[in-house]
Short mmCIF file of C-alpha atoms and ligand atoms in Angstrom, two decimals:
data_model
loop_
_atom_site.label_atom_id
_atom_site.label_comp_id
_atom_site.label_asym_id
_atom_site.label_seq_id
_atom_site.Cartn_x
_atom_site.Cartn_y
_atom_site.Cartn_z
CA UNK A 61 119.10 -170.30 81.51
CA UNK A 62 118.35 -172.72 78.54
CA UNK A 63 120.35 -175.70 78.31
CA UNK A 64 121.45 -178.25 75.91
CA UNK A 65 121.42 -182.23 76.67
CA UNK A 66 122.20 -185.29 74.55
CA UNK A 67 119.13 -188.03 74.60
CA UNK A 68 120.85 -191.08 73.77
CA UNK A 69 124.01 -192.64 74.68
CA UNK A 70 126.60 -189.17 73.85
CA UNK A 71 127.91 -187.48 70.65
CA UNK A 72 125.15 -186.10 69.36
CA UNK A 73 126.39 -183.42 67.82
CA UNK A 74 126.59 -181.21 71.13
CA UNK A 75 129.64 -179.26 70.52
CA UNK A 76 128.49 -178.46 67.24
CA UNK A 77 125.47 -177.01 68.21
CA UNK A 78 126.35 -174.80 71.26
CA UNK A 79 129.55 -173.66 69.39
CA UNK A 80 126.57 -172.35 67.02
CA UNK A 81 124.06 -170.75 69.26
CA UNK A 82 126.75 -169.47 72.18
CA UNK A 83 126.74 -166.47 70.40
CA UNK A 84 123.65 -165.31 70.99
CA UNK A 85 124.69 -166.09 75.01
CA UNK A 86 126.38 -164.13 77.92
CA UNK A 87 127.70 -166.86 79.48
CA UNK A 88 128.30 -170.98 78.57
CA UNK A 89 128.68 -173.50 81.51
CA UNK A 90 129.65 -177.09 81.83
CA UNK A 91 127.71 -178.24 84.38
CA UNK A 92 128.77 -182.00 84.89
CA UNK A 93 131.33 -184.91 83.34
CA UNK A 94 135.23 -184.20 83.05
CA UNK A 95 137.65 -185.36 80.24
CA UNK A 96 135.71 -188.51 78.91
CA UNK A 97 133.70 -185.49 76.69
CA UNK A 98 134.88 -185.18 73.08
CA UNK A 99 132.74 -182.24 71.67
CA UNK A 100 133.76 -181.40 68.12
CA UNK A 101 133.75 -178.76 66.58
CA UNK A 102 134.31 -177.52 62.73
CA UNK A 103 135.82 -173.84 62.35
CA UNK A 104 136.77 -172.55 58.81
CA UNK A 105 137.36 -176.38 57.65
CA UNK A 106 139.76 -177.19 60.63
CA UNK A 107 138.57 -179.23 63.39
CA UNK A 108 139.43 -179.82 67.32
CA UNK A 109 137.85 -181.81 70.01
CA UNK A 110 136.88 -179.90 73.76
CA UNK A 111 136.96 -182.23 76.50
CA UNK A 112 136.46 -180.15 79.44
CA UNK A 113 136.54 -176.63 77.67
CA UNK A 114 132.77 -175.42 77.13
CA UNK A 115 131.70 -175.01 73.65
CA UNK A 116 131.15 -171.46 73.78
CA UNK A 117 135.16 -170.86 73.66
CA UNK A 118 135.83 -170.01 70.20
CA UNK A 119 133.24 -166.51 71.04
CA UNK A 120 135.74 -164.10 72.71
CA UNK A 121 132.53 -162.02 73.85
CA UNK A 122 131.10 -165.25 76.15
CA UNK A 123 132.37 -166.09 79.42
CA UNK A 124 132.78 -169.76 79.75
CA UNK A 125 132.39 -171.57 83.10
CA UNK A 126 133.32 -174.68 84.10
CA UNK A 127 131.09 -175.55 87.34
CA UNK A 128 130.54 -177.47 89.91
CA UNK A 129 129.46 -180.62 89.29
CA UNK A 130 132.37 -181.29 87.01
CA UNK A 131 136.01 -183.40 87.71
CA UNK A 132 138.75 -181.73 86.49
CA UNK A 133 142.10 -183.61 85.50
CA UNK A 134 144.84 -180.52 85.44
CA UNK A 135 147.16 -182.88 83.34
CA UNK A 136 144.36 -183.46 80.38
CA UNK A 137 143.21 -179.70 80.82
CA UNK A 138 146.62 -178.03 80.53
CA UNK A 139 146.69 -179.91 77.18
CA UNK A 140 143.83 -178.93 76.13
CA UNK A 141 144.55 -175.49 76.74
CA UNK A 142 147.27 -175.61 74.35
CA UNK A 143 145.57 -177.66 71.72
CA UNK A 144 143.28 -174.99 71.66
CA UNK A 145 145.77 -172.52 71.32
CA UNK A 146 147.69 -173.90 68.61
CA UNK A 147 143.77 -174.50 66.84
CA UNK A 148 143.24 -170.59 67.08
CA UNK A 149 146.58 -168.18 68.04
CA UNK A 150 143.79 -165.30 68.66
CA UNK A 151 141.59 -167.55 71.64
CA UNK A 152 142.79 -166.04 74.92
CA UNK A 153 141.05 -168.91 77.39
CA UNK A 154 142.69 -166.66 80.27
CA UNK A 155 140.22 -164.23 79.94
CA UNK A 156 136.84 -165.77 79.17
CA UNK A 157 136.93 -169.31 81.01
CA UNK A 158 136.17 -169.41 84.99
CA UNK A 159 136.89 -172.12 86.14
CA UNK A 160 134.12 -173.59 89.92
CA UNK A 161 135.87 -173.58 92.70
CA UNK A 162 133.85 -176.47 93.97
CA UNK A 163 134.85 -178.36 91.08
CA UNK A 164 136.22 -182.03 91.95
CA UNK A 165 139.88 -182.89 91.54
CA UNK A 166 140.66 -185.57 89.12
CA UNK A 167 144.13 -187.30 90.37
CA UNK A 168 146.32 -189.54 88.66
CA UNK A 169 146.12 -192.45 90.64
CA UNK A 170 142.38 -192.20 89.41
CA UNK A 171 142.67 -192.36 85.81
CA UNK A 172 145.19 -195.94 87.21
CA UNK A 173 142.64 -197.23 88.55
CA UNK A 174 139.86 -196.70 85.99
CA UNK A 175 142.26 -199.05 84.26
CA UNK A 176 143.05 -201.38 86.66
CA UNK A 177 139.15 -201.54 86.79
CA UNK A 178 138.80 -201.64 83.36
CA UNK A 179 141.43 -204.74 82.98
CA UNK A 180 140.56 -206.70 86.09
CA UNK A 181 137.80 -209.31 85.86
CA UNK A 182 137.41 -209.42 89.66
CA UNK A 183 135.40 -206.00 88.29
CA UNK A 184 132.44 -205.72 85.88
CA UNK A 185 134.23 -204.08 82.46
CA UNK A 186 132.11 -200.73 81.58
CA UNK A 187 134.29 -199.40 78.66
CA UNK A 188 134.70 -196.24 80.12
CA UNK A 189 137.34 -193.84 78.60
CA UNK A 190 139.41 -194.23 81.52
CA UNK A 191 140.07 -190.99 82.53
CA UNK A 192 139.67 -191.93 86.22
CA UNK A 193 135.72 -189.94 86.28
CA UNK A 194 133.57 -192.49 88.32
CA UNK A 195 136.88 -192.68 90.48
CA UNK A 196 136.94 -188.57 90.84
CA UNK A 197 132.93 -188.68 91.73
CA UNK A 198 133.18 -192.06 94.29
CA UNK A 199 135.63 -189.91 96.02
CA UNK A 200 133.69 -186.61 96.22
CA UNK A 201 130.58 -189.06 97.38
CA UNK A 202 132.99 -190.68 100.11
CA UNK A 203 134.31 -186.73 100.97
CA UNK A 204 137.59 -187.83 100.79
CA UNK A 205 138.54 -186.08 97.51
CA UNK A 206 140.05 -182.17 97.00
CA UNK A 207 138.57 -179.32 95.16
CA UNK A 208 139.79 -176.43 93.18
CA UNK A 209 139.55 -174.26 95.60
CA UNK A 210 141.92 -176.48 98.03
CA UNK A 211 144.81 -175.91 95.69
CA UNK A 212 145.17 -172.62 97.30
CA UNK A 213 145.77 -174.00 100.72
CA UNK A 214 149.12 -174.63 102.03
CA UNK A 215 148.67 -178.30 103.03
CA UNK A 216 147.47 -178.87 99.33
CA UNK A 217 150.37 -180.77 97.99
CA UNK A 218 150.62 -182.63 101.52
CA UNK A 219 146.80 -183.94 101.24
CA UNK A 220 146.82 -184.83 97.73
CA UNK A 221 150.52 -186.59 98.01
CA UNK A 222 148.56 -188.71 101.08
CA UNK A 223 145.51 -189.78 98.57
CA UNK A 224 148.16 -190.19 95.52
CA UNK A 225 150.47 -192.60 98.28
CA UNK A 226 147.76 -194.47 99.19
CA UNK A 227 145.91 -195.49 96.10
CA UNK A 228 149.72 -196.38 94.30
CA UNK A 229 150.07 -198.93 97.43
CA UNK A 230 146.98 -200.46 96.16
CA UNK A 231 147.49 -200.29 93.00
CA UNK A 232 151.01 -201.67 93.48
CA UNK A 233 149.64 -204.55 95.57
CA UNK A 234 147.23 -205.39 92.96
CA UNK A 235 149.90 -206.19 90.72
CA UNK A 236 149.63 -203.09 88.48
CA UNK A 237 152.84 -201.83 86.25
CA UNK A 238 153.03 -198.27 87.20
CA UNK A 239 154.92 -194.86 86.15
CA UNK A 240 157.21 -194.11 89.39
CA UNK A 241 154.95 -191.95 91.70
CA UNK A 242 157.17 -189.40 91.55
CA UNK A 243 156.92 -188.71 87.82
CA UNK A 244 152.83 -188.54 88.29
CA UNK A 245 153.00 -186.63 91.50
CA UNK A 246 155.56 -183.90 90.00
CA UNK A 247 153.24 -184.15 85.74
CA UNK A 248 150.18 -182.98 88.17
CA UNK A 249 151.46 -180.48 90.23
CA UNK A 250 152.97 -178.88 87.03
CA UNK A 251 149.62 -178.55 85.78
CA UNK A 252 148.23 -177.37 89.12
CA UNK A 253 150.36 -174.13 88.10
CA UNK A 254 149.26 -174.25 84.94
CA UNK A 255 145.83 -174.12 86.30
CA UNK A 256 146.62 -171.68 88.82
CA UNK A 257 146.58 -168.90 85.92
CA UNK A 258 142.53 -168.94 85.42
CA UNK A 259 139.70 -167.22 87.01
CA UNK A 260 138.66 -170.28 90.00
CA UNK A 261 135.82 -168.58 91.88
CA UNK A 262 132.41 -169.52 93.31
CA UNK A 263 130.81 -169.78 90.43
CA UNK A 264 127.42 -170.26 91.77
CA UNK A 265 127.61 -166.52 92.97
CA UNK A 266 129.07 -165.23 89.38
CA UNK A 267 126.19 -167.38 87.72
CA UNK A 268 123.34 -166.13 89.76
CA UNK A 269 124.78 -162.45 89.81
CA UNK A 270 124.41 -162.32 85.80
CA UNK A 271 121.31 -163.74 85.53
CA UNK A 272 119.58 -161.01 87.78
CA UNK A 273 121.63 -158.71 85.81
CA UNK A 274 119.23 -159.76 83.02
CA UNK A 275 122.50 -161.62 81.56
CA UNK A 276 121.70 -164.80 79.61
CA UNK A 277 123.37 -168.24 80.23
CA UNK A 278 123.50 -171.34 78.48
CA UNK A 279 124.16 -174.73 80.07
CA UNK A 280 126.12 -177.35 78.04
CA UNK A 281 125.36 -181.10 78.96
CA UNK A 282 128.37 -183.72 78.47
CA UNK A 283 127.26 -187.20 77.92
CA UNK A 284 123.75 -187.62 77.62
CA UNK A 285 120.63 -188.87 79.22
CA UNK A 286 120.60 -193.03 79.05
CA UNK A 287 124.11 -192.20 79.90
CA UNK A 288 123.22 -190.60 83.55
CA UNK A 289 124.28 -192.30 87.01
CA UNK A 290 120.20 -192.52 88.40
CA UNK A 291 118.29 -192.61 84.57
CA UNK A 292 120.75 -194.12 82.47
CA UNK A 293 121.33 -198.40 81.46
CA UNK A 294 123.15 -198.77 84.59
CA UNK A 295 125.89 -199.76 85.40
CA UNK A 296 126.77 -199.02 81.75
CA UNK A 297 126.47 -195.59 82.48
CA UNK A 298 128.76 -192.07 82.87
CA UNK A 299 129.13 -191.55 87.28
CA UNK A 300 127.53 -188.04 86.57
CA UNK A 301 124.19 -186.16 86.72
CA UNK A 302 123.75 -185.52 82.94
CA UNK A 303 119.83 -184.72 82.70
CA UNK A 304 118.29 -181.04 82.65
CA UNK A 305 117.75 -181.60 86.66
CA UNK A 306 122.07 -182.19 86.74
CA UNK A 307 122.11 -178.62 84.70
CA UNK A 308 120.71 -177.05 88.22
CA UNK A 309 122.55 -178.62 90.87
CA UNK A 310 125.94 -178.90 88.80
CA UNK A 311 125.66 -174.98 88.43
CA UNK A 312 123.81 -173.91 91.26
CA UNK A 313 120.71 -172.27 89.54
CA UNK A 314 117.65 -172.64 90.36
CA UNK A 315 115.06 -174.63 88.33
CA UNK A 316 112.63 -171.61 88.01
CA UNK A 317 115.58 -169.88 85.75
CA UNK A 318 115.13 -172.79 83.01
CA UNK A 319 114.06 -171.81 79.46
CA UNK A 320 114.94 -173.83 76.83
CA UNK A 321 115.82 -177.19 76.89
CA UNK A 322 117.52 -177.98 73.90
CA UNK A 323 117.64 -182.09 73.28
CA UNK A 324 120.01 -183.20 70.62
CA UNK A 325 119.79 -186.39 69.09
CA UNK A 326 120.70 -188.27 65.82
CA UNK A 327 118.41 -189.20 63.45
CA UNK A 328 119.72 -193.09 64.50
CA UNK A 329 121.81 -193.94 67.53
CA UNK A 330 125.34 -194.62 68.30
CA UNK A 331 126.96 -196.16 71.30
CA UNK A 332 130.60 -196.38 72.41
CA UNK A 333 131.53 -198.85 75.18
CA UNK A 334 129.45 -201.14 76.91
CA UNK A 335 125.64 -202.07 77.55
CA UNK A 336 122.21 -202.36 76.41
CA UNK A 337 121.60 -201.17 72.44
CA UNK A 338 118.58 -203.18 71.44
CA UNK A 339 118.13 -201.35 67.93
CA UNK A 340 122.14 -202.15 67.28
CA UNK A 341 123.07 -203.31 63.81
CA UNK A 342 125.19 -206.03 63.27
CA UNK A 343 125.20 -206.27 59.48
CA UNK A 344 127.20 -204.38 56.44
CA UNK A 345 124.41 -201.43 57.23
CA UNK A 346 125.66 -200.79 60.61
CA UNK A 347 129.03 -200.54 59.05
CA UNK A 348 128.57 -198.03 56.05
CA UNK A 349 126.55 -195.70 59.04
CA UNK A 350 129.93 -196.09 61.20
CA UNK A 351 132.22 -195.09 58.17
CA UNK A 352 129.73 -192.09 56.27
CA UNK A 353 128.80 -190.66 59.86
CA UNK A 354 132.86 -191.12 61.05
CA UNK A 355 132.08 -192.80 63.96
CA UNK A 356 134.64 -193.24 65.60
CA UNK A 357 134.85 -191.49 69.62
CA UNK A 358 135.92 -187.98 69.73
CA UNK A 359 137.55 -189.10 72.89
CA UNK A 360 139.22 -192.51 72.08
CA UNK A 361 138.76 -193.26 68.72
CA UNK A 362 136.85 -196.46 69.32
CA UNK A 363 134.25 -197.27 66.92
CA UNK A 364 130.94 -196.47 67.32
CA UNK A 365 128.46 -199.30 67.71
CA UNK A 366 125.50 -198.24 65.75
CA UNK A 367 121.80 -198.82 65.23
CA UNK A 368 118.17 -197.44 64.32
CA UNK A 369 116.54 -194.51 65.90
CA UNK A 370 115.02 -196.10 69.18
CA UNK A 371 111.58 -194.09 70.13
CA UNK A 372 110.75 -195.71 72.97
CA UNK A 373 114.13 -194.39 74.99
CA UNK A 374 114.20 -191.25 72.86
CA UNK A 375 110.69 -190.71 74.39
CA UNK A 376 112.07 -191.61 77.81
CA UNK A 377 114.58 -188.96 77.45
CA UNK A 378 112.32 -186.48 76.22
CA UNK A 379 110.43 -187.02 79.87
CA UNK A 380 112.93 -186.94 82.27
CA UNK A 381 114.34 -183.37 81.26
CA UNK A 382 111.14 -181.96 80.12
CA UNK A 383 112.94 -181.06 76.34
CA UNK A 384 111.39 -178.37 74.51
CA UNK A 385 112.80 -178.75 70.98
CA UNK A 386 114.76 -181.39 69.11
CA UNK A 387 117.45 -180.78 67.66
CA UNK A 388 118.25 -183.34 64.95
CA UNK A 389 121.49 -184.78 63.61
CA UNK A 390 122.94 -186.72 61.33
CA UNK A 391 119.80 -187.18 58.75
CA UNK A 392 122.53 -186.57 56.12
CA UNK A 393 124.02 -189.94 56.65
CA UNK A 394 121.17 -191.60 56.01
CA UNK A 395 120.87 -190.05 52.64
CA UNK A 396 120.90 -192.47 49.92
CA UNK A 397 118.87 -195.42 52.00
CA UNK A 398 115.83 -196.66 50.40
CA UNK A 399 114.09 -197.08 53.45
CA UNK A 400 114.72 -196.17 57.28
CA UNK A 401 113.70 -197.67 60.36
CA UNK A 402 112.90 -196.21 63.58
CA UNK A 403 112.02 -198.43 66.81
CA UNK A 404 108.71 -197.40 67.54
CA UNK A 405 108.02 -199.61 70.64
CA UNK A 406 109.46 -202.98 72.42
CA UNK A 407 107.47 -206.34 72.65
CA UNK A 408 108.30 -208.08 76.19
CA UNK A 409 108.43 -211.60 76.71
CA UNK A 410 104.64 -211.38 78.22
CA UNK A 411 103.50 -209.57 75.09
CA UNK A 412 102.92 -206.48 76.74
CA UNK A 413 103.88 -203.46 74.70
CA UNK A 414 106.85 -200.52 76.10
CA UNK A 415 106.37 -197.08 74.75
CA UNK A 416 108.47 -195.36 76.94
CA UNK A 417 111.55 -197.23 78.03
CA UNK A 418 114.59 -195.84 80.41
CA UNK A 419 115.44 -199.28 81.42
CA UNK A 420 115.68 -200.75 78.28
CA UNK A 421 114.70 -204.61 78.91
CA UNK A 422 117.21 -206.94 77.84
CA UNK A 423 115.28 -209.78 76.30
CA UNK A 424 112.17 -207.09 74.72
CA UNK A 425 112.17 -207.11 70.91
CA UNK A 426 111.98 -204.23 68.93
CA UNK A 427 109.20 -203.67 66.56
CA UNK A 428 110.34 -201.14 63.65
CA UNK A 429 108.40 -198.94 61.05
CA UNK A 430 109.94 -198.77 58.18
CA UNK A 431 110.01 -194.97 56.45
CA UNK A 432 110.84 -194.04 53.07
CA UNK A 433 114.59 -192.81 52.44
CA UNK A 434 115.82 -189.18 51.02
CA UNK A 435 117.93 -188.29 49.09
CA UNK A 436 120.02 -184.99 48.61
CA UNK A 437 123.16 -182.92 48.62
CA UNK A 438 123.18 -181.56 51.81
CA UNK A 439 126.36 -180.13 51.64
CA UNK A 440 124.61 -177.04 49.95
CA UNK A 441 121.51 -176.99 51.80
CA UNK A 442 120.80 -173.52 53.18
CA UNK A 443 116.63 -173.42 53.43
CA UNK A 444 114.75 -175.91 54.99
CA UNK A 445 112.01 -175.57 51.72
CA UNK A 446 114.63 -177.74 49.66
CA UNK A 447 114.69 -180.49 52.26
CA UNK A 448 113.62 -183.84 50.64
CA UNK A 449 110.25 -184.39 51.07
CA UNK A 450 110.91 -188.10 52.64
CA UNK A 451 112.49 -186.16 55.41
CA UNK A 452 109.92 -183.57 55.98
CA UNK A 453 107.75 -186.51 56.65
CA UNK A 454 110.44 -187.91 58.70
CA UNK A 455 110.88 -184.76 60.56
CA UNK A 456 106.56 -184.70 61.15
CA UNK A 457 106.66 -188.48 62.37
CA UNK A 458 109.07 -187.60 65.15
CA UNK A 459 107.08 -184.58 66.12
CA UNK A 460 103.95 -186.51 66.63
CA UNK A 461 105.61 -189.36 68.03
CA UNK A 462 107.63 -187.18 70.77
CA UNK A 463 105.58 -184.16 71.31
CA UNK A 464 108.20 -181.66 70.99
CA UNK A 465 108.93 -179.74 67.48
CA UNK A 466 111.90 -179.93 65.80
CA UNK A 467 113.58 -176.89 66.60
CA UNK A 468 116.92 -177.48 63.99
CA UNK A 469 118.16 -179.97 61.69
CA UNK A 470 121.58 -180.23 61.50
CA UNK A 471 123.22 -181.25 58.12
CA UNK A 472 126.75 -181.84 58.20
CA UNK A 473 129.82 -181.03 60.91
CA UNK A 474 130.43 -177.47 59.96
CA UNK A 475 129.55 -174.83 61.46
CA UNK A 476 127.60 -173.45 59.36
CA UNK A 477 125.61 -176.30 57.67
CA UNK A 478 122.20 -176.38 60.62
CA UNK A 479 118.77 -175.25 59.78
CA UNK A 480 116.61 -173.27 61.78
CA UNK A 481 112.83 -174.96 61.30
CA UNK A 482 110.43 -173.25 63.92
P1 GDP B 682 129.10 -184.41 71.10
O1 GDP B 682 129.90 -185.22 72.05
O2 GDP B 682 127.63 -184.51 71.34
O3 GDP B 682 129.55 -182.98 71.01
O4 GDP B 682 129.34 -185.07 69.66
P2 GDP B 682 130.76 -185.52 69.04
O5 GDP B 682 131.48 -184.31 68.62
O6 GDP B 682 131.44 -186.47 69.93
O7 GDP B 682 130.26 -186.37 67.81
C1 GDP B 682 129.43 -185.84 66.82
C2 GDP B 682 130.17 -185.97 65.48
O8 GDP B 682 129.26 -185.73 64.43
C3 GDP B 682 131.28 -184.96 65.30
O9 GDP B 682 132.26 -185.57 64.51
C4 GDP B 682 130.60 -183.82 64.56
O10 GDP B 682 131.52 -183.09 63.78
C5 GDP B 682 129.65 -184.57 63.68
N1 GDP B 682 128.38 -183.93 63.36
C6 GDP B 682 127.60 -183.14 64.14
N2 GDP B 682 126.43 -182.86 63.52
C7 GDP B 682 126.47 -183.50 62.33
C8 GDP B 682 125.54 -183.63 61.25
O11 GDP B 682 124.43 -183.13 61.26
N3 GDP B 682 125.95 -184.40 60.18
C9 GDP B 682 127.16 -185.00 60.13
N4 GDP B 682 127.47 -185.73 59.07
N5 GDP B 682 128.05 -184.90 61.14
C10 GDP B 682 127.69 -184.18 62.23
P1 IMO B 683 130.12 -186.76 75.07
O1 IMO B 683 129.99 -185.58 75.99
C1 IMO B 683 129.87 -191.05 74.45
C2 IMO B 683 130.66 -193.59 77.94
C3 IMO B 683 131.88 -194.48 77.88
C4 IMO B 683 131.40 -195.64 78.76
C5 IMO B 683 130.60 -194.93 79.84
C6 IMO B 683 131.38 -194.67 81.12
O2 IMO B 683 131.19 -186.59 74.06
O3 IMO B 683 128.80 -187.14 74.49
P2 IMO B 683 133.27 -192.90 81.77
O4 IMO B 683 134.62 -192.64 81.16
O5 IMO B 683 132.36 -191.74 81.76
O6 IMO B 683 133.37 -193.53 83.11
O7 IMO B 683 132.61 -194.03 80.81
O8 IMO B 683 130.18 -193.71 79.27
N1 IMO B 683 130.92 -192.16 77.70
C7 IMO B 683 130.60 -191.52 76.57
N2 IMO B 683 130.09 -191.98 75.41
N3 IMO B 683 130.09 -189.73 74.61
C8 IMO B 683 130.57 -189.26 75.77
O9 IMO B 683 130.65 -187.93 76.03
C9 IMO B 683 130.89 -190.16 76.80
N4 IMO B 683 131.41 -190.04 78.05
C10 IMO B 683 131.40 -191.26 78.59
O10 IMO B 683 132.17 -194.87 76.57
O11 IMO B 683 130.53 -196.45 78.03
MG1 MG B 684 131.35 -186.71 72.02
#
């Protein structure tokens, strides 16, 4: 199994780059995360956003799992479904998308209360993209939530009207304006029909069946490393298990089946909600990166804070999942910029010096090295010889600083514009 993870704080370019290399896969899995995922994707100049759909969808020939350690919202899915539909008349999701059994049940009342969370200051505000996740996982931790697999059982609609009953009284008490709890109750258990028409099966056995069938799998990571429950800047973090470790339990593989551990990250960071970004600009820079890289979340179309490349967390990330090439994104938006800074340590307040950084300290300061820009039209690019030679430097400066070669260099949304370098 190889997998791919983001190393900074999400939307990397992960969609982009599994929708690329699924092909040469038997199988794609999401292994953690629900709806807050936007993974774009470019196909013959159109574009659409997967959410809880793997990446691997748009290749009729891969089977696409959805496992266990995801939440799944039926309401946001069933959309989805028929977004990607209308995207592509030919897809036939039906066929090549299994959906874990195990998975976790995201329910209405859930996504309400991510809000009421959200807009309540008795609460500390995370920015989350309120589609009721850390709800859906605090419930699976407290074993009071339902599974997939439960929707099969005839006191389904009994136990999940109980949980939707209960959290509307409190949610009701707490002064919220709600739908009636009839209209959510009868929008979700539409879409559990809707549902009802995919492959849900213990997908743990499928998994481990194909790989000792000599079948190949790859793993597709939502959110992204300083974005994960234990490693992340908590509590501005995702609820989920989003490192290469999350890849094994959310799937149920073994670690000994790991290959490749594909780490995407852009060649300077972005951040959407809140929380710790201590290379964030503030100044006319950070606002021509947000408008010439678009962004703007796949998910919720909040801007993008945005900021330098940060080393000592990039290194951080590199550690915890053990990443065996980079995969860098985004160097085309750079293009054009004289000079370009990357964060190649923090000073604390004692003067001591952070390399390595998962909990990025609040009051360190980072010390930058400045690099010379590039320049080119990357929209043509098709051989890594007529890369700038600012960026080939670029490119060697990250590979001595991290340790891990740069495996691809993407240059531009579409599909087609990525460079294989080693
Ligand atoms: P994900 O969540 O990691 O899949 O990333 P998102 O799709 O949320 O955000 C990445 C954005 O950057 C999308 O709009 C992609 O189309 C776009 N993108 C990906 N790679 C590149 C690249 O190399 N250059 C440019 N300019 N855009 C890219
Ligand atoms: P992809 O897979 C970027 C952020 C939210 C918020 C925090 C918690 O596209 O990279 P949540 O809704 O998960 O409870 O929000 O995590 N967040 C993401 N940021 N990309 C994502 O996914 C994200 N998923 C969650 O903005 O700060
Ligand atoms: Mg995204």
């Amino acid at each position: 199994m190889d997998i791919v993870l983001g190393l900074q704080w999400g939307d990397e370019g992960k969609g982009k780059f599994i929708d690329l290399i699924s092909e040469n896969y038997d199988i794609a899995a999401r292994f953690n995360g629900g709806s807050n995922a936007g993974h774009s994707i470019e196909r013959n100049g159109k574009r659409i956003t997967l959410k809880m759909i793997p990446s691997g969808i748009f290749m009729q020939d891969v089977q696409n799992v959805i496992g266990t350690g995801t939440v799944l919202d039926p309401v946001s899915f069933k959309n989805e479904i028929l977004n990607l539909k209308k995207f592509d008349e030919t897809l036939k999701p039906e066929k090549n998308l299994t959906i874990s059994k195990k998975a976790h049940f995201v329910l209405p009342t859930y996504k309400l209360m991510d809000v009421f969370m959200e807009e309540n200051p008795a609460y500390t505000t995370i920015g989350t993209t309120k589609n009721g996740i850390a709800q859906a996982y605090s419930n699976k931790i407290l074993r009071q939530n339902v599974r997939i697999g439960d929707m099969y059982s005839p006191d389904f609609q009994e136990r999940v009207a109980h949980i939707l009953g209960r959290d509307y009284q409190v949610l009701s008490e707490g002064g919220m304006e709600l739908p009636s709890l009839e209209s959510i109750r009868e929008e979700f258990f539409d879409a559990v029909e809707f549902l009802k028409q995919f492959n849900c099966t213990e997908t743990e056995l499928f998994l481990n069946k194909a790989l000792s069938e000599g079948k190949t799998i790859l793993a597709e990571g939502s959110q992204a490393a300083l974005l994960d429950i234990d490693h992340g800047t908590y509590p501005y973090v995702t609820s989920s298990s989003t490192t290469a470790s999350g890849a094994c339990s959310g799937l149920g593989i073994s670690p000994k089946k790991i290959g490749e551990i594909y780490g995407i990250a852009k060649a300077y960071c972005t951040r959407v909600g809140n929380g710790i970004f201590p290379t964030e600009l503030f100044d006319e820079l950070g606002e021509e990166i947000r408008t010439k890289g678009n962004e703007f979340g796949s998910n919720t179309g909040r801007p993008r804070r945005t900021g330098w490349l940060d080393l000592p967390a990039l290194r951080y990330a590199v550690m915890i999942n053990g990443v065996t090439q980079l995969v860098l994104t985004k160097a085309d938006v750079l293009s054009g910029l004289k000079s370009v800074a990357v964060c190649t340590h923090y000073e604390l307040e004692d003067g001591a010096i952070e390399t390595n950084a998962g909990t990025l300290p609040e009051n360190a300061k980072p010390v930058f090295k400045w690099l010379d820009g590039w320049e080119a039209d990357f929209s043509v690019m098709k051989d890594s010889s007529a890369l700038p030679k600012e960026l080939k430097e670029f490119l060697v400066f990250l590979e001595e600083e991290l340790g891990i070669p740069v495996g691809y260099l993407s240059t531009g949304p579409g599909r087609e514009q990525i460079l294989k370098m080693k």
